CSV table of C-alpha atoms in Angstrom, one decimal:
chain,number,residue,atom,x,y,z
Z,9,MET,CA,0.0,0.3,0.2
Z,10,ASN,CA,1.5,3.4,-1.0
Z,11,ARG,CA,0.0,6.0,1.5
Z,12,ALA,CA,0.7,10.2,1.1
Z,13,VAL,CA,0.4,12.8,3.3
Z,14,PHE,CA,0.0,15.9,1.0
Z,15,LEU,CA,1.4,18.9,2.5
Z,16,ASP,CA,0.8,22.4,1.4
Z,17,ARG,CA,3.3,25.2,1.7
Z,18,ASP,CA,3.0,28.2,3.2
Z,19,GLY,CA,1.4,28.5,6.6
Z,20,THR,CA,1.9,24.4,7.0
Z,21,LEU,CA,5.7,23.7,6.5
Z,22,ILE,CA,6.8,27.7,7.1
Z,23,GLU,CA,5.9,31.2,7.8
Z,24,ASP,CA,3.4,32.7,5.2
Z,25,ARG,CA,5.2,35.8,3.8
Z,26,ASP,CA,3.1,37.2,1.0
Z,27,TYR,CA,4.6,36.4,-2.2
Z,28,LEU,CA,7.9,34.6,-0.9
Z,29,HIS,CA,10.2,34.1,-3.4
Z,30,LYS,CA,13.8,34.4,-1.7
Z,31,PRO,CA,15.5,31.5,0.3
Z,32,GLU,CA,16.7,33.4,3.0
Z,33,ASP,CA,12.9,34.6,4.0
Z,34,VAL,CA,11.9,31.4,4.3
Z,35,VAL,CA,11.3,30.5,7.9
Z,36,ILE,CA,10.4,27.1,8.9
Z,37,PHE,CA,7.8,26.2,11.6
Z,38,PRO,CA,9.7,24.4,14.7
Z,39,ARG,CA,9.8,20.9,15.0
Z,40,VAL,CA,8.8,20.5,11.5
Z,41,PRO,CA,11.0,18.8,10.1
Z,42,GLU,CA,10.9,15.9,13.0
Z,43,ALA,CA,7.2,15.9,11.9
Z,44,LEU,CA,8.1,14.9,8.5
Z,45,LYS,CA,10.8,12.5,9.4
Z,46,ASN,CA,8.1,10.2,11.7
Z,47,LEU,CA,5.4,10.2,8.9
Z,48,GLN,CA,8.3,9.1,6.3
Z,49,ASP,CA,9.5,6.7,8.8
Z,50,ALA,CA,5.8,5.2,8.9
Z,51,GLY,CA,6.1,4.7,5.6
Z,52,PHE,CA,3.7,8.0,4.2
Z,53,SER,CA,5.5,9.0,0.9
Z,54,LEU,CA,5.6,13.2,1.4
Z,55,ILE,CA,4.4,15.3,-1.4
Z,56,MET,CA,3.9,19.0,-1.7
Z,57,VAL,CA,1.1,20.6,-3.2
Z,58,THR,CA,1.3,24.5,-3.4
Z,59,ASN,CA,-0.3,27.4,-5.5
Z,60,GLN,CA,1.8,30.0,-6.4
Z,61,SER,CA,0.1,32.7,-7.6
Z,62,GLY,CA,2.9,35.3,-7.4
Z,63,VAL,CA,4.4,34.0,-10.2
Z,64,GLY,CA,0.7,34.3,-12.5
Z,65,ARG,CA,0.7,38.1,-11.4
Z,66,GLY,CA,4.5,38.9,-12.1
Z,67,HIS,CA,5.7,39.2,-8.5
Z,68,PHE,CA,8.0,36.4,-9.2
Z,69,THR,CA,9.2,33.5,-12.0
Z,70,LEU,CA,8.7,29.6,-11.6
Z,71,ASP,CA,12.8,29.8,-11.0
Z,72,ASP,CA,12.5,31.6,-7.7
Z,73,VAL,CA,10.1,29.4,-6.5
Z,74,GLU,CA,12.3,26.7,-7.3
Z,75,ARG,CA,15.2,28.1,-5.3
Z,76,VAL,CA,12.6,28.8,-2.1
Z,77,HIS,CA,12.0,24.7,-2.7
Z,78,ARG,CA,15.6,23.4,-3.4
Z,79,HIS,CA,16.7,25.8,0.3
Z,80,MET,CA,13.6,23.8,1.9
Z,81,ILE,CA,14.7,20.4,0.3
Z,82,ASP,CA,18.1,21.1,1.5
Z,83,VAL,CA,16.9,21.9,5.2
Z,84,PHE,CA,14.4,18.8,4.8
Z,85,ALA,CA,17.3,16.7,4.0
Z,86,ARG,CA,19.7,17.0,6.9
Z,87,HIS,CA,16.9,15.5,9.0
Z,88,GLY,CA,16.9,12.5,6.4
Z,89,VAL,CA,13.5,13.4,4.8
Z,90,GLN,CA,12.8,13.7,1.3
Z,91,MET,CA,10.2,15.3,-0.7
Z,92,ARG,CA,8.5,12.5,-2.8
Z,93,LYS,CA,7.7,15.4,-5.6
Z,94,ILE,CA,6.5,18.6,-5.6
Z,95,TYR,CA,3.6,20.3,-7.1
Z,96,ILE,CA,3.1,23.6,-7.9
Z,97,ALA,CA,0.1,25.9,-9.0
Z,98,PRO,CA,2.3,28.8,-10.6
Z,99,GLU,CA,-1.2,30.3,-12.5
Z,100,ALA,CA,-3.2,33.6,-10.6
Z,101,PRO,CA,-6.8,33.1,-9.0
Z,102,ASP,CA,-8.2,34.6,-12.4
Z,103,ARG,CA,-6.5,32.1,-14.5
Z,104,PRO,CA,-7.7,28.9,-15.9
Z,105,SER,CA,-5.7,26.2,-14.0
Z,106,ARG,CA,-5.6,22.2,-14.4
Z,107,GLY,CA,-4.1,22.2,-10.5
Z,108,ARG,CA,-4.4,25.4,-8.5
Z,109,LYS,CA,-5.8,24.6,-5.0
Z,110,PRO,CA,-8.9,23.5,-4.5
Z,111,SER,CA,-8.6,21.6,-7.6
Z,112,PRO,CA,-7.5,17.9,-6.5
Z,113,GLN,CA,-5.5,17.0,-9.9
Z,114,PHE,CA,-2.4,16.8,-8.0
Z,115,LEU,CA,-3.6,14.3,-6.1
Z,116,PHE,CA,-5.1,12.5,-9.1
Z,117,ASP,CA,-1.5,12.8,-10.6
Z,118,ALA,CA,0.1,11.5,-7.9
Z,119,ARG,CA,-1.9,8.6,-7.5
Z,120,ASP,CA,-0.9,7.9,-10.9
Z,121,GLU,CA,2.4,8.4,-10.8
Z,122,PHE,CA,3.4,6.7,-7.6
Z,123,GLY,CA,0.6,4.4,-7.1
Z,124,ILE,CA,-0.9,6.1,-4.3
Z,125,ASP,CA,-3.6,4.9,-2.6
Z,126,LEU,CA,-6.0,8.3,-1.8
Z,127,ALA,CA,-8.5,6.9,0.7
Z,128,GLN,CA,-5.0,5.7,3.3
Z,129,SER,CA,-3.6,9.5,2.6
Z,130,TYR,CA,-4.3,12.8,4.0
Z,131,MET,CA,-3.9,16.1,3.4
Z,132,ILE,CA,-2.8,19.2,6.0
Z,133,GLY,CA,-2.8,22.8,5.2
Z,134,ASP,CA,-4.0,25.9,6.7
Z,135,LYS,CA,-6.3,26.8,4.4
Z,136,LEU,CA,-10.3,25.8,2.8
Z,137,ILE,CA,-9.3,24.9,-0.3
Z,138,ASP,CA,-6.6,22.9,1.2
Z,139,LEU,CA,-9.6,21.2,2.9
Z,140,GLU,CA,-11.4,20.5,-0.2
Z,141,CYS,CA,-8.7,19.4,-2.1
Z,142,GLY,CA,-8.1,16.4,0.1
Z,143,TRP,CA,-12.3,15.9,0.5
Z,144,SER,CA,-12.9,16.2,-3.1
Z,145,ALA,CA,-9.9,13.6,-4.0
Z,146,GLY,CA,-11.0,11.1,-1.4
Z,147,VAL,CA,-8.3,10.9,0.8
Z,148,ARG,CA,-8.9,9.9,4.5
Z,149,LYS,CA,-8.8,12.6,5.9
Z,150,SER,CA,-8.0,16.3,5.6
Z,151,LEU,CA,-6.6,18.1,8.6
Z,152,LEU,CA,-6.3,22.0,9.3
Z,153,VAL,CA,-3.0,23.3,11.4
Z,154,ARG,CA,-3.9,26.4,13.1
Z,155,THR,CA,-1.0,27.7,11.9
Z,156,GLY,CA,-0.8,30.4,8.8
Z,157,TYR,CA,-4.3,31.1,7.9
Z,158,GLY,CA,-5.5,28.0,9.9
Z,159,ARG,CA,-6.9,29.9,13.3
Z,160,LYS,CA,-9.2,32.3,11.1
Z,161,ILE,CA,-10.4,29.8,9.2
Z,162,GLU,CA,-11.6,27.5,12.0
Z,163,GLN,CA,-12.8,30.7,13.8
Z,164,THR,CA,-14.8,31.8,10.9
Z,165,LEU,CA,-16.2,28.3,9.2
Z,166,GLY,CA,-16.9,26.6,12.5
Z,167,SER,CA,-18.7,23.8,12.7
Z,168,SER,CA,-18.6,23.6,8.6
Z,169,ILE,CA,-15.1,22.0,8.9
Z,170,VAL,CA,-16.7,19.5,11.0
Z,171,ARG,CA,-15.0,17.0,8.3
Z,172,ALA,CA,-11.6,18.1,9.2
Z,173,GLU,CA,-9.2,17.4,11.9
Z,174,VAL,CA,-8.1,20.4,13.4
Z,175,VAL,CA,-4.5,20.5,15.3
Z,176,ASP,CA,-2.0,23.3,16.8
Z,177,ASP,CA,0.6,22.4,14.2
Z,178,MET,CA,2.5,20.5,11.4
Z,179,PRO,CA,3.6,18.6,14.7
Z,180,ALA,CA,0.5,17.9,15.9
Z,181,ALA,CA,-1.3,16.6,12.8
Z,182,ALA,CA,1.6,13.8,12.1
Z,183,ALA,CA,1.0,13.0,15.5
Z,184,TRP,CA,-2.5,12.4,14.9
Z,185,ILE,CA,-2.0,10.7,11.7
Z,186,LEU,CA,0.8,8.4,13.0
Z,187,SER,CA,-2.5,8.1,15.6
Z,188,GLN,CA,-4.7,7.0,13.6
Z,189,THR,CA,-2.2,4.4,11.7
Z,190,ARG,CA,-2.3,2.5,15.1
Z,191,LYS,CA,-5.5,1.9,15.1
Z,192,GLY,CA,-5.5,0.5,11.8
């Protein structure tokens, strides 16, 4: 069984900074590399799914996004963590996009490319579009982290996100997923 944890980037793994495009501005949340390592060690593929509308809006380039991702990959690698793939939707919100969340297309692509069992996989993010992406793909559970926009989303949407598991941060999300895995 190939299981994955699909991960939003900004507000979930790193601080959400408007139009982040410089590696030196990346701030990885505390204990995220260790949380990712725990998930990886439990047999989950780690796949990032990120909307980067700053490219489509002309604020920075896809090369800038790749530099930020290389930096993150280097930091994670120092902790023994490997991202299986990073899917990027560079389009602006008002432009057609195959994979821009809430579209589940990148999760379907990962299913097809890596044989991922979506029903045994998870989506973690800090926005409603992340949750919707996971729900539409049929993942086992979408998790909302209270980092980034998560706390505001939780307060604003309240019971309408009842299908999601709400946790404080990425380490808590990893712990929750691992607890469910042990239950069967």
